[in-house]
Coordinates of C-alpha atoms in Angstrom, one line a residue:
M1418 CA 14.1 -34.9 -17.3
K1419 CA 11.1 -36.3 -18.3
N1420 CA 9.3 -35.2 -21.7
S1421 CA 11.6 -32.3 -22.2
V1422 CA 11.3 -29.5 -24.6
L1423 CA 14.1 -28.9 -26.7
L1424 CA 15.7 -25.6 -26.5
S1425 CA 15.3 -23.6 -29.7
T1426 CA 18.7 -23.0 -31.5
L1427 CA 19.3 -19.2 -31.0
V1428 CA 19.6 -17.3 -34.5
A1429 CA 20.2 -13.9 -35.4
V1430 CA 17.3 -11.4 -33.7
M1431 CA 15.2 -9.6 -36.2
F1432 CA 12.3 -7.8 -34.7
S1433 CA 10.1 -8.2 -31.5
T1434 CA 7.4 -6.2 -29.8
H1435 CA 6.1 -6.6 -26.3
A1436 CA 3.6 -4.8 -24.4
I1437 CA 4.3 -5.6 -20.6
T1438 CA 1.4 -6.0 -18.3
A1439 CA 3.3 -4.8 -15.0
Q1440 CA 4.6 -8.1 -14.0
P1441 CA 5.7 -11.4 -15.8
E1442 CA 3.1 -13.8 -15.6
I1443 CA 3.3 -16.4 -13.0
K1444 CA 3.2 -19.8 -14.6
E1445 CA 2.5 -23.1 -12.6
R1446 CA 5.3 -25.0 -14.5
N1447 CA 6.1 -26.7 -11.2
I1448 CA 9.3 -28.3 -13.1
L1449 CA 10.8 -29.4 -9.8
T1450 CA 8.3 -31.2 -8.2
N1451 CA 7.2 -32.8 -11.3
E1452 CA 10.6 -34.1 -11.8
A1453 CA 10.5 -35.5 -8.1
E1454 CA 7.3 -37.5 -8.6
A1455 CA 8.5 -38.6 -12.1
I1456 CA 11.7 -40.3 -10.2
N1457 CA 10.2 -41.2 -6.9
L1458 CA 12.2 -39.0 -4.7
A1459 CA 11.8 -41.0 -1.7
D1460 CA 13.7 -44.2 -3.4
A1461 CA 15.9 -41.9 -5.3
L1462 CA 17.3 -39.8 -2.4
A1463 CA 20.3 -41.2 -1.1
K1464 CA 20.2 -42.4 2.3
G1465 CA 23.9 -41.4 3.2
N1466 CA 25.9 -38.4 2.3
A1467 CA 28.1 -39.6 -0.6
W1468 CA 26.7 -36.5 -2.4
S1469 CA 28.8 -34.3 -0.3
G1470 CA 32.0 -35.5 -2.1
I1471 CA 33.7 -35.9 1.4
S1472 CA 33.3 -38.9 4.1
G1473 CA 34.6 -36.6 6.9
Y1474 CA 37.5 -35.0 8.6
K1475 CA 40.0 -38.0 8.5
E1476 CA 39.8 -38.6 4.9
G1477 CA 43.4 -38.5 3.8
A1478 CA 42.7 -38.6 -0.2
F1479 CA 40.9 -34.9 0.4
R1480 CA 43.8 -33.4 2.3
A1481 CA 46.4 -35.0 0.0
S1482 CA 44.2 -33.4 -3.1
V1483 CA 44.5 -29.9 -1.7
P1484 CA 47.4 -27.8 -3.6
V1485 CA 50.4 -27.5 -1.2
E1486 CA 50.1 -23.5 -1.1
I1487 CA 46.7 -23.2 -0.8
S1488 CA 47.0 -25.9 2.2
R1489 CA 49.6 -23.6 3.7
S1490 CA 47.3 -20.5 3.4
Y1491 CA 44.5 -22.0 5.0
I1492 CA 46.6 -23.1 8.1
E1493 CA 48.0 -19.6 8.3
Q1494 CA 44.8 -18.2 8.1
A1495 CA 43.6 -20.3 10.9
E1496 CA 46.6 -19.7 13.2
K1497 CA 45.1 -16.1 13.4
Y1498 CA 42.4 -17.7 15.4
L1499 CA 44.1 -19.8 18.0
D1500 CA 43.6 -17.4 20.6
Y1501 CA 40.6 -15.8 19.3
D1502 CA 38.2 -14.2 22.0
W1503 CA 34.7 -15.1 20.8
P1504 CA 32.6 -12.1 21.6
V1505 CA 29.3 -11.6 22.9
V1506 CA 26.4 -10.4 20.7
K1507 CA 24.9 -7.7 22.7
A1508 CA 21.6 -6.3 22.8
T1509 CA 22.9 -2.9 21.5
D1510 CA 24.4 -5.2 18.6
Y1511 CA 21.0 -6.1 17.6
L1512 CA 19.5 -2.6 18.2
E1513 CA 22.0 -0.6 16.2
F1514 CA 19.7 -1.1 13.2
I1515 CA 16.6 0.5 14.4
R1516 CA 19.1 3.3 16.2
S1517 CA 21.1 4.0 13.2
G1518 CA 19.9 2.1 10.2
D1519 CA 23.2 0.7 10.0
R1520 CA 23.0 -2.8 8.4
R1521 CA 26.6 -3.8 8.5
Q1522 CA 26.6 -6.1 11.3
Q1523 CA 30.3 -6.4 11.9
A1524 CA 29.8 -8.2 15.1
Y1525 CA 28.7 -11.0 13.4
A1526 CA 31.0 -11.3 10.2
A1527 CA 34.1 -11.7 12.2
C1528 CA 32.8 -14.8 14.1
S1529 CA 31.8 -16.2 10.9
N1530 CA 35.1 -15.8 9.2
A1531 CA 36.8 -17.3 12.2
L1532 CA 34.5 -20.4 12.1
I1533 CA 35.2 -21.0 8.2
S1534 CA 39.0 -20.3 8.7
L1535 CA 39.4 -22.8 11.9
V1536 CA 37.4 -25.4 9.9
M1537 CA 39.6 -25.3 6.6
G1538 CA 42.8 -24.8 8.7
E1539 CA 42.0 -28.0 10.5
L1540 CA 41.2 -29.9 7.4
A1541 CA 44.1 -29.0 5.6
E1542 CA 46.5 -29.7 8.5
G1543 CA 44.7 -32.7 10.2
K1544 CA 46.4 -32.5 13.3
G1545 CA 43.8 -31.3 15.8
R1546 CA 45.7 -28.4 16.5
F1547 CA 42.5 -26.0 15.9
M1548 CA 39.9 -28.5 17.3
N1549 CA 39.2 -26.6 20.7
Q1550 CA 38.6 -23.3 19.0
I1551 CA 36.2 -25.2 16.4
I1552 CA 34.4 -26.5 19.7
N1553 CA 34.4 -23.1 21.0
A1554 CA 32.8 -21.8 17.6
A1555 CA 30.2 -24.4 18.0
W1556 CA 29.2 -23.8 21.6
Y1557 CA 29.5 -20.2 20.9
Y1558 CA 26.6 -20.3 18.2
S1559 CA 24.9 -22.8 20.2
E1560 CA 24.8 -19.9 23.0
Q1561 CA 23.3 -17.3 20.5
T1562 CA 19.8 -16.1 20.7
W1563 CA 19.6 -15.8 17.0
W1564 CA 22.0 -16.2 13.8
G1565 CA 20.3 -13.7 11.6
W1566 CA 20.8 -10.3 10.5
S1567 CA 18.9 -7.6 12.7
A1568 CA 18.0 -5.7 9.5
H1569 CA 15.4 -8.6 9.0
L1570 CA 14.0 -8.9 12.5
G1571 CA 11.1 -6.7 11.0
S1572 CA 9.3 -10.0 9.8
Q1573 CA 8.6 -11.2 13.5
K1574 CA 5.5 -10.3 15.3
A1575 CA 7.6 -8.4 17.9
G1576 CA 9.0 -6.2 15.1
A1577 CA 12.5 -5.1 14.4
G1578 CA 15.2 -4.4 17.4
L1579 CA 15.7 -7.8 19.1
P1580 CA 15.1 -11.2 18.2
D1581 CA 12.2 -13.2 20.1
V1582 CA 13.4 -16.5 20.9
N1583 CA 10.2 -17.7 20.8
E1584 CA 9.4 -17.1 16.9
P1585 CA 12.7 -18.0 15.0
F1586 CA 12.7 -16.2 11.9
V1587 CA 14.8 -18.2 9.1
D1588 CA 16.8 -15.4 7.4
L1589 CA 19.6 -15.0 4.8
G1590 CA 21.9 -15.2 7.9
V1591 CA 20.4 -17.9 9.9
G1592 CA 20.7 -20.1 6.6
E1593 CA 24.4 -19.1 6.1
V1594 CA 25.3 -19.8 9.8
A1595 CA 23.1 -23.0 9.8
S1596 CA 25.2 -24.2 6.7
N1597 CA 28.4 -23.6 8.1
L1598 CA 27.6 -25.5 11.3
S1599 CA 25.9 -28.4 9.5
W1600 CA 29.3 -28.9 7.8
T1601 CA 31.2 -28.6 10.8
L1602 CA 28.8 -31.1 12.7
Y1603 CA 29.3 -33.4 9.8
L1604 CA 33.0 -33.3 9.5
F1605 CA 33.7 -33.4 13.1
K1606 CA 31.2 -35.3 15.1
E1607 CA 33.6 -38.2 16.0
E1608 CA 36.1 -35.8 17.2
F1609 CA 33.6 -33.9 19.3
D1610 CA 32.3 -37.0 21.0
K1611 CA 35.8 -37.9 21.8
V1612 CA 35.7 -34.5 24.0
H1613 CA 32.3 -34.8 25.1
P1614 CA 29.2 -36.1 23.7
L1615 CA 27.2 -32.9 24.7
I1616 CA 28.9 -31.0 22.1
A1617 CA 27.5 -32.7 18.8
E1618 CA 24.4 -33.3 20.7
R1619 CA 23.9 -29.5 21.6
L1620 CA 25.1 -28.1 18.2
K1621 CA 22.6 -30.5 16.3
Q1622 CA 19.8 -29.3 18.5
E1623 CA 20.5 -25.8 17.9
I1624 CA 20.6 -26.1 14.3
M1625 CA 17.2 -27.9 14.5
E1626 CA 15.6 -25.4 16.7
K1627 CA 17.0 -22.1 14.9
A1628 CA 16.7 -23.2 11.5
L1629 CA 15.3 -26.5 10.2
N1630 CA 12.3 -27.1 12.7
P1631 CA 11.0 -23.4 12.0
Y1632 CA 11.8 -23.7 8.3
F1633 CA 10.1 -27.3 8.1
T1634 CA 6.9 -26.5 10.3
R1635 CA 6.0 -23.1 9.0
D1636 CA 4.7 -21.8 5.4
D1637 CA 4.4 -18.2 6.1
F1638 CA 8.1 -16.8 5.5
W1639 CA 7.4 -14.8 2.8
Y1640 CA 10.5 -16.0 0.8
M1641 CA 9.0 -19.4 0.1
G1642 CA 6.1 -18.1 -1.9
L1643 CA 3.7 -20.6 -0.4
K1644 CA 1.4 -18.1 0.7
G1645 CA 1.6 -16.0 -2.7
G1646 CA 3.7 -13.2 -4.0
R1647 CA 6.5 -13.1 -6.1
P1648 CA 9.9 -14.5 -4.4
N1649 CA 13.2 -13.1 -5.1
N1650 CA 16.6 -14.3 -4.7
W1651 CA 16.1 -15.0 -1.0
N1652 CA 14.2 -17.8 -2.0
P1653 CA 16.9 -19.9 -3.8
W1654 CA 19.6 -18.6 -1.6
I1655 CA 18.0 -19.9 1.7
N1656 CA 16.7 -23.0 0.1
Y1657 CA 20.3 -23.8 -1.0
N1658 CA 21.1 -23.6 2.7
M1659 CA 18.4 -25.6 4.1
L1660 CA 18.7 -28.3 1.5
T1661 CA 22.3 -28.6 2.5
C1662 CA 21.5 -28.6 6.2
Y1663 CA 18.7 -31.3 6.0
L1664 CA 21.1 -33.5 3.8
L1665 CA 23.9 -33.6 6.0
I1666 CA 22.1 -33.7 9.3
E1667 CA 18.7 -35.3 9.3
D1668 CA 18.8 -39.2 10.1
N1669 CA 15.1 -39.6 9.8
P1670 CA 14.7 -40.9 6.1
Q1671 CA 11.1 -39.8 6.2
R1672 CA 11.4 -36.3 7.5
R1673 CA 14.7 -35.9 5.1
T1674 CA 12.6 -36.6 2.0
A1675 CA 9.6 -34.2 3.3
A1676 CA 12.0 -31.4 3.9
V1677 CA 13.3 -31.8 0.4
R1678 CA 9.7 -32.3 -1.0
K1679 CA 9.0 -28.6 0.9
I1680 CA 12.2 -27.1 -0.6
L1681 CA 11.5 -28.3 -4.1
L1682 CA 7.9 -26.9 -3.8
S1683 CA 9.2 -23.6 -2.7
L1684 CA 11.8 -23.1 -5.5
D1685 CA 9.0 -23.9 -8.0
K1686 CA 7.2 -21.0 -6.6
F1687 CA 10.4 -18.9 -7.6
L1688 CA 10.5 -20.5 -11.1
N1689 CA 7.1 -20.3 -11.5
A1690 CA 7.5 -16.5 -11.2
Y1691 CA 10.5 -16.3 -13.4
P1692 CA 9.9 -15.0 -16.8
D1693 CA 10.4 -17.5 -19.7
D1694 CA 13.2 -15.5 -21.0
G1695 CA 15.6 -16.3 -18.1
G1696 CA 16.2 -12.5 -17.4
C1697 CA 17.0 -11.5 -13.9
D1698 CA 15.4 -8.0 -13.0
E1699 CA 17.9 -7.6 -9.9
G1700 CA 20.7 -7.5 -12.4
P1701 CA 23.9 -9.7 -12.9
S1702 CA 25.4 -9.3 -9.4
Y1703 CA 22.2 -10.6 -7.9
W1704 CA 22.0 -13.5 -10.3
G1705 CA 24.9 -14.7 -8.2
A1706 CA 22.3 -14.8 -5.2
A1707 CA 19.5 -16.1 -7.5
G1708 CA 20.1 -18.3 -10.7
A1709 CA 23.4 -19.2 -9.1
Y1710 CA 22.0 -20.6 -6.3
L1711 CA 19.1 -22.0 -8.2
Y1712 CA 21.8 -24.1 -9.9
E1713 CA 23.4 -25.1 -6.7
C1714 CA 20.1 -26.5 -5.4
L1715 CA 19.9 -28.3 -8.8
E1716 CA 23.3 -30.0 -8.5
I1717 CA 22.9 -31.2 -5.2
M1718 CA 19.6 -32.9 -5.9
K1719 CA 21.2 -34.4 -9.0
N1720 CA 24.1 -35.5 -6.8
A1721 CA 21.8 -36.8 -4.0
T1722 CA 19.6 -38.7 -6.3
G1723 CA 22.5 -40.5 -8.1
G1724 CA 21.7 -38.5 -11.3
A1725 CA 18.3 -39.0 -11.3
F1726 CA 17.2 -35.5 -10.6
D1727 CA 18.0 -33.8 -13.8
V1728 CA 16.2 -30.8 -15.1
Y1729 CA 19.1 -29.1 -16.9
D1730 CA 17.4 -29.5 -20.6
H1731 CA 14.4 -27.4 -19.6
P1732 CA 14.7 -24.3 -21.6
L1733 CA 13.9 -22.1 -18.6
I1734 CA 16.9 -23.7 -16.6
K1735 CA 19.2 -22.7 -19.6
N1736 CA 17.9 -19.2 -20.1
I1737 CA 18.5 -18.4 -16.3
G1738 CA 22.1 -19.5 -16.8
Q1739 CA 22.7 -17.8 -20.1
Y1740 CA 21.4 -14.6 -19.2
F1741 CA 24.5 -14.1 -16.8
Y1742 CA 27.0 -14.2 -19.8
Q1743 CA 24.6 -12.5 -22.2
V1744 CA 24.7 -9.1 -20.1
N1745 CA 28.7 -9.1 -19.7
I1746 CA 29.9 -5.8 -21.2
H1747 CA 33.7 -6.7 -20.6
A1748 CA 34.4 -8.3 -17.3
P1749 CA 34.5 -7.2 -14.6
Y1750 CA 32.0 -4.6 -16.0
F1751 CA 28.4 -6.2 -16.6
I1752 CA 24.9 -4.4 -16.9
N1753 CA 23.8 -3.1 -13.7
F1754 CA 20.3 -2.0 -13.7
A1755 CA 18.4 -1.8 -10.3
D1756 CA 20.4 -2.4 -7.2
A1757 CA 22.9 -4.6 -9.1
D1758 CA 26.9 -3.5 -9.0
P1759 CA 28.6 -2.1 -12.0
K1760 CA 31.5 -4.6 -11.7
T1761 CA 31.1 -8.4 -10.5
G1762 CA 33.2 -11.3 -11.2
G1763 CA 30.1 -13.9 -10.9
E1764 CA 31.7 -16.9 -8.9
P1765 CA 33.6 -18.6 -11.6
S1766 CA 33.3 -22.3 -10.4
I1767 CA 29.4 -21.7 -10.6
V1768 CA 29.3 -20.1 -14.1
Y1769 CA 31.8 -23.0 -15.1
R1770 CA 29.7 -25.7 -13.7
Y1771 CA 26.5 -24.2 -14.6
G1772 CA 27.6 -24.0 -18.3
R1773 CA 28.8 -27.8 -18.0
A1774 CA 25.4 -28.7 -16.8
I1775 CA 23.3 -27.2 -19.7
G1776 CA 26.1 -28.2 -22.4
D1777 CA 26.8 -24.5 -23.1
P1778 CA 30.6 -24.1 -24.1
A1779 CA 30.1 -20.0 -24.1
M1780 CA 29.2 -20.0 -20.7
Y1781 CA 31.7 -22.9 -19.1
K1782 CA 34.6 -20.8 -21.3
F1783 CA 33.4 -17.9 -19.7
G1784 CA 33.6 -19.3 -16.2
A1785 CA 37.0 -20.4 -16.7
Y1786 CA 38.0 -16.9 -18.1
L1787 CA 36.5 -15.5 -15.0
A1788 CA 38.6 -17.8 -13.1
G1789 CA 41.8 -16.4 -14.9
L1790 CA 40.7 -13.0 -14.6
S1791 CA 40.6 -13.1 -11.0
G1792 CA 43.3 -15.6 -10.2
W1793 CA 41.0 -18.1 -8.7
G1794 CA 42.3 -21.2 -7.4
E1795 CA 45.7 -19.6 -6.8
K1796 CA 44.8 -18.7 -3.1
P1797 CA 42.2 -20.0 -0.5
L1798 CA 38.8 -20.0 -2.2
G1799 CA 36.5 -18.2 0.4
G1800 CA 33.1 -18.5 0.7
K1801 CA 31.1 -21.3 2.7
I1802 CA 32.5 -24.3 3.8
G1803 CA 30.6 -26.6 1.5
A1804 CA 31.5 -24.4 -1.4
Q1805 CA 35.1 -24.5 -0.9
L1806 CA 35.0 -28.3 -0.3
R1807 CA 33.4 -28.8 -3.5
D1808 CA 35.6 -26.3 -5.3
L1809 CA 38.9 -27.5 -4.0
K1810 CA 38.5 -30.5 -6.2
L1811 CA 37.8 -28.6 -9.6
I1812 CA 41.1 -26.0 -9.2
D1813 CA 42.9 -28.0 -11.9
E1814 CA 40.2 -28.6 -14.1
I1815 CA 39.1 -25.1 -14.2
R1816 CA 42.2 -23.5 -14.5
N1817 CA 43.3 -25.7 -17.5
A1818 CA 39.9 -25.1 -19.2
E1819 CA 39.4 -23.4 -22.2
K1820 CA 39.2 -20.0 -21.7
E1821 CA 37.1 -17.2 -23.6
E1822 CA 35.4 -14.1 -22.8
A1823 CA 31.5 -14.2 -23.7
L1824 CA 30.9 -11.0 -25.8
V1825 CA 27.7 -11.6 -27.6
A1826 CA 26.9 -9.3 -30.7
D1827 CA 23.3 -8.3 -29.2
F1828 CA 21.0 -9.7 -26.9
W1829 CA 17.1 -9.3 -26.1
F1830 CA 14.9 -10.6 -23.1
P1831 CA 11.4 -9.9 -24.5
D1832 CA 9.7 -10.8 -21.0
T1833 CA 12.2 -8.9 -18.8
E1834 CA 12.6 -6.1 -21.4
I1835 CA 16.4 -5.8 -21.4
A1836 CA 18.2 -5.6 -24.5
G1837 CA 21.6 -4.6 -26.0
G1838 CA 24.4 -5.0 -28.5
R1839 CA 27.9 -4.2 -29.5
D1840 CA 30.1 -3.3 -32.1
R1841 CA 31.1 -6.6 -33.0
K1842 CA 30.7 -10.2 -31.8
G1843 CA 33.7 -11.5 -29.9
S1844 CA 35.2 -8.0 -29.3
F1845 CA 34.7 -5.5 -26.6
D1846 CA 36.6 -2.6 -28.8
G1847 CA 34.0 0.2 -29.8
F1848 CA 30.5 0.9 -28.6
F1849 CA 28.4 -1.2 -26.4
F1850 CA 24.8 -0.3 -25.0
G1851 CA 22.2 -1.7 -22.7
A1852 CA 18.6 -0.8 -22.3
K1853 CA 15.4 -1.3 -20.4
G1854 CA 11.7 -1.4 -20.4
G1855 CA 10.2 -3.1 -17.7
F1856 CA 8.2 -1.6 -14.9
N1857 CA 9.1 0.4 -11.5
A1858 CA 8.2 -2.2 -9.0
E1859 CA 10.8 -4.7 -9.9
S1860 CA 13.0 -6.2 -7.5
H1861 CA 15.5 -3.8 -6.0
N1862 CA 13.9 -1.6 -8.0
H1863 CA 15.1 2.1 -9.6
N1864 CA 12.8 4.3 -11.2
D1865 CA 14.6 3.8 -14.7
I1866 CA 12.0 2.6 -17.4
G1867 CA 13.7 3.2 -20.7
S1868 CA 17.3 3.9 -19.2
C1869 CA 20.5 2.7 -20.9
L1870 CA 24.1 2.5 -20.5
M1871 CA 26.7 3.0 -23.0
Y1872 CA 30.3 1.8 -22.6
F1873 CA 33.2 2.2 -25.1
D1874 CA 36.1 -0.1 -25.6
G1875 CA 34.9 -2.0 -22.5
K1876 CA 35.1 1.1 -20.5
P1877 CA 32.2 3.3 -18.6
C1878 CA 30.8 6.4 -20.4
L1879 CA 26.9 6.6 -19.7
I1880 CA 26.3 4.9 -16.5
D1881 CA 23.9 3.6 -13.9
A1882 CA 25.5 4.7 -10.6
G1883 CA 24.3 1.6 -8.8
R1884 CA 23.2 1.9 -5.3
E1885 CA 24.8 3.4 -1.9
T1886 CA 25.5 1.4 1.0
Y1887 CA 22.4 -0.3 2.1
V1888 CA 20.7 1.5 5.3
A1889 CA 17.2 0.9 6.8
K1890 CA 16.2 3.9 4.5
T1891 CA 17.3 1.7 1.4
F1892 CA 14.4 -0.5 2.0
S1893 CA 11.7 1.4 3.5
S1894 CA 8.9 3.8 2.1
R1895 CA 11.6 6.5 1.8
R1896 CA 13.8 4.7 -0.9
Y1897 CA 12.7 7.0 -3.7
E1898 CA 14.5 9.8 -1.7
I1899 CA 17.8 8.6 -2.2
W1900 CA 19.2 10.1 -5.3
T1901 CA 20.6 6.7 -7.0
M1902 CA 17.2 5.4 -7.2
Q1903 CA 15.7 8.4 -9.1
S1904 CA 14.9 8.6 -12.8
G1905 CA 16.4 12.0 -12.8
Y1906 CA 19.8 10.5 -12.1
H1907 CA 19.7 8.0 -14.8
N1908 CA 19.9 8.5 -18.3
L1909 CA 16.3 9.8 -19.0
P1910 CA 14.5 12.9 -19.5
V1911 CA 12.8 15.0 -16.7
I1912 CA 9.4 16.0 -18.1
N1913 CA 7.6 19.4 -17.1
G1914 CA 9.8 19.1 -14.1
G1915 CA 8.9 15.6 -13.1
D1916 CA 10.6 12.3 -12.6
Q1917 CA 9.2 8.9 -13.3
K1918 CA 7.3 7.4 -10.0
E1919 CA 7.5 4.0 -8.6
G1920 CA 4.7 1.4 -8.6
T1921 CA 3.4 -1.4 -10.8
N1922 CA 1.4 1.0 -12.8
F1923 CA 4.3 3.0 -13.9
K1924 CA 5.6 0.7 -16.9
A1925 CA 6.9 0.6 -20.3
R1926 CA 4.7 0.5 -23.2
D1927 CA 5.6 -0.7 -27.1
V1928 CA 9.0 -2.1 -26.6
S1929 CA 10.7 -3.1 -29.5
F1930 CA 13.8 -4.6 -30.5
K1931 CA 15.7 -4.9 -33.8
A1932 CA 19.1 -6.4 -34.6
N1933 CA 21.0 -7.4 -37.5
Q1934 CA 24.5 -7.1 -39.0
G1935 CA 24.8 -3.3 -39.1
V1936 CA 22.5 -1.9 -36.9
V1937 CA 20.9 -2.8 -33.3
T1938 CA 17.8 -0.5 -32.1
F1939 CA 15.8 -0.7 -29.0
S1940 CA 12.9 1.6 -28.5
V1941 CA 10.2 1.9 -25.7
D1942 CA 7.4 4.4 -24.8
I1943 CA 8.2 5.6 -21.4
A1944 CA 5.3 8.1 -21.2
S1945 CA 3.4 5.6 -18.7
A1946 CA 6.4 5.7 -16.3
Y1947 CA 5.4 9.4 -15.4
P1948 CA 2.6 10.7 -12.9
D1949 CA -0.4 12.5 -14.7
D1950 CA 0.9 15.8 -13.5
A1951 CA 3.7 15.5 -16.2
G1952 CA 1.3 15.8 -18.8
V1953 CA 2.9 13.3 -21.0
K1954 CA 0.6 11.8 -23.8
S1955 CA 3.8 9.5 -25.3
W1956 CA 7.4 9.6 -25.3
M1957 CA 9.3 7.3 -27.2
R1958 CA 12.7 6.6 -26.2
S1959 CA 15.1 4.9 -29.1
Y1960 CA 18.8 3.8 -29.0
M1961 CA 20.2 3.3 -32.4
L1962 CA 23.8 1.7 -32.4
K1963 CA 25.3 1.6 -36.2
R1964 CA 28.0 -0.9 -35.6
G1965 CA 31.6 0.7 -35.7
K1966 CA 30.2 4.1 -36.1
S1967 CA 27.9 5.8 -33.7
F1968 CA 25.6 5.4 -30.9
T1969 CA 22.1 7.7 -30.8
I1970 CA 19.7 8.5 -28.3
S1971 CA 16.5 9.9 -29.7
D1972 CA 13.4 11.0 -28.2
K1973 CA 9.8 11.5 -29.9
Y1974 CA 7.3 13.0 -27.7
Q1975 CA 3.8 14.7 -27.2
L1976 CA 2.6 16.3 -24.3
N1977 CA -0.9 17.1 -23.2
A1978 CA 0.4 20.4 -22.0
L1979 CA 3.5 22.6 -20.9
S1980 CA 3.6 23.1 -17.1
G1981 CA 6.1 26.1 -17.3
K1982 CA 8.8 23.7 -15.5
A1983 CA 11.7 22.8 -17.1
T1984 CA 12.1 19.7 -19.3
S1985 CA 15.6 18.1 -19.6
S1986 CA 17.1 15.0 -20.9
N1987 CA 19.7 13.9 -18.3
L1988 CA 23.0 12.0 -18.9
L1989 CA 25.0 10.5 -15.9
T1990 CA 28.8 9.7 -16.7
C1991 CA 32.0 9.0 -15.2
C1992 CA 34.0 10.8 -17.9
K1993 CA 35.3 14.3 -17.8
V1994 CA 32.9 16.3 -20.0
S1995 CA 33.6 19.8 -21.6
I1996 CA 32.0 21.7 -24.4
V1997 CA 33.8 21.7 -27.8
R1998 CA 31.6 24.2 -29.1
P1999 CA 28.0 24.8 -29.0
G2000 CA 26.3 21.6 -30.3
V2001 CA 29.4 19.2 -29.4
L2002 CA 30.3 17.8 -25.8
R2003 CA 33.5 15.7 -25.1
F2004 CA 33.4 12.7 -23.1
E2005 CA 37.0 11.7 -22.0
G2006 CA 36.8 8.5 -20.1
D2007 CA 39.5 5.5 -19.5
G2008 CA 41.4 5.5 -22.7
F2009 CA 38.9 7.2 -25.2
A2010 CA 37.2 10.1 -26.3
L2011 CA 33.7 10.4 -27.7
N2012 CA 31.8 13.5 -29.1
M2013 CA 28.3 14.0 -28.7
S2014 CA 26.5 16.3 -31.3
Y2015 CA 23.1 18.0 -30.1
D2016 CA 21.0 21.0 -31.3
S2017 CA 22.5 24.0 -29.6
K2018 CA 19.2 25.9 -30.4
M2019 CA 17.1 23.4 -28.6
F2020 CA 19.3 22.5 -25.6
N2021 CA 21.6 24.3 -23.1
P2022 CA 23.9 21.5 -21.3
E2023 CA 24.3 22.2 -17.7
M2024 CA 26.8 20.3 -15.8
E2025 CA 26.1 19.2 -12.3
F2026 CA 29.3 17.5 -10.5
I2027 CA 28.7 14.9 -7.9
D2028 CA 31.1 14.2 -5.3
I2029 CA 30.9 10.3 -4.3
T2030 CA 31.5 9.9 -0.4
D2031 CA 29.5 6.6 0.0
G2032 CA 31.9 3.9 0.4
Q2033 CA 30.0 1.4 -1.9
L2034 CA 29.7 4.0 -4.7
R2035 CA 33.3 4.9 -4.1
R2036 CA 34.6 1.3 -5.1
Y2037 CA 33.4 2.1 -8.7
W2038 CA 33.4 5.8 -8.9
P2039 CA 36.0 7.3 -6.8
E2040 CA 36.5 10.1 -8.9
G2041 CA 33.1 11.3 -9.0
L2042 CA 30.4 11.4 -11.4
T2043 CA 28.8 14.0 -13.7
R2044 CA 25.3 14.6 -14.5
I2045 CA 24.3 16.5 -17.6
R2046 CA 21.1 18.1 -17.7
M2047 CA 20.5 18.9 -21.5
V2048 CA 17.8 21.6 -20.6
M2049 CA 15.2 22.3 -23.5
L2050 CA 15.4 26.1 -24.1
Q2051 CA 11.8 26.7 -25.6
P2052 CA 10.0 23.5 -24.9
K2053 CA 7.1 22.7 -27.4
P2054 CA 4.1 20.4 -27.0
A2055 CA 5.3 17.7 -29.2
G2056 CA 8.9 17.5 -31.1
N2057 CA 11.7 15.2 -31.4
Y2058 CA 15.6 15.2 -31.2
S2059 CA 18.9 13.1 -31.0
F2060 CA 22.1 13.1 -29.4
T2061 CA 24.9 11.1 -31.3
F2062 CA 28.2 9.7 -29.8
T2063 CA 31.2 9.1 -32.1
K2064 CA 34.7 8.5 -31.5
T2065 CA 36.9 11.6 -31.6
K2066 CA 39.4 11.9 -34.8

């Protein structure tokens, strides 16, 4: 990258304060379009498809490079679809979303798996045995009205329910299918033409009409950011798929270059709205669709320009990558504020390659560690066709690379207002905590300003439940009727009977972070997160980790008035909780036990068991959760208190 700014060497964090202004400032950095201008994109952009790493279906060198066991597995998987009956996507399949709120769309998922399996099986075997079914897949998708997910149809003028063929909307699903079909066309066009010239011709026409032409001619898809607003993970996710499609199948050099310029402009809108600290307010599992897909776009651009397009030395690009490993608790557990999942493995090859690209050993060693943890490379890799083709060439490199889990001593993202620390760098033994400030209109928001997580020996104690299975209600005006979204089911106080409210005006104030060899502290005034009728003048929530000794939650508050309704400090845990004696609760978790001390004259603990029936949440909390309401016995207009966790003796 031209005129780059060197990334400052990170040293021990001493002290930082920050007053958030509801949302991070949008900065017109325009990193990518400036780079395109600097390298003269039209000249630098490769005219062919050498960037793809594979010349076509008949490339024997690629087939020979696939490990024998994986090749055999690909073929066995493809054989399951030799007699696959490609199903009709009925009107009622689309309509199910507005009738029941179900977003799972099984009618589409099976077909996608069939296409990918057949393509990878044919590439592995190379005998033409699966070609008829690949042709059926190409024709099947060509005959469909739309390739997207019906939950996203609300963006069309006709509204949700059924797709309007006269207004093709490019959503996440369209992008995914278009990418896989573009690879299919690129790999098998010659074979298709041997059977009938209309197969490839029709498939390209449908990719253009359903995906590429609408993307190219319209500027009003909200995720593009071209009409204002703050794009989320949809932006790099869809742009990655569109970039792949244009580079694989667009023959006109001028149109190809223009499309790439538009994609870079849209990606810049995503980056311009990103905080300088690189923090992902959607959480690390959503980083896999945000920062990870941004990286994929950058890597394609570098390869497609013969290395000329290179922005990896920009501090923001580095920070976006480094965020992921800094919020690792003990893999597969990661910090999971907002809708993020408590566990994620990331995509090991992306973590590894991103780390290599920015020259960060901690990141690429962590990628190799995640690969080992999940058995990555021991069986078919999964994912889109293009990702599998790329990763198959990296199996030996990643599996043989130096492995080390990223366990940073502490971290602080001053713009995103996420912080935390552990007892000792490089070890998951003992206490770990994470906490947040922010505001209650973040992407995939929960009303959780000031909330925390606390783990011990890498296992959960105080938790964020995450989110239930997505349904229509999740992304509607009724979102905050769902218990997992409410502050009362986070590690936060209920004040004068009131929970936090959603919206940009409900935000953190006076956030501070301090870390040294012995102590890590985070504090935030959460008063502005509550509505006026809660009567909160100030409420300073603080977390203090005494490394190797204890973890303490403290509150110091002033109220304008007492409403007569209960005030409590709530805790959410997956542990078994019992009262040892007045003033001491015991938390028994997975291989550990902690005592929490409290003032028994000030609080009465009330236990509420939450039976988890939702399939998404049961993946992480199958034994249920417990909400502890530390109810104030005699609330006062002002006061302070603390809860301290220590390991049982």
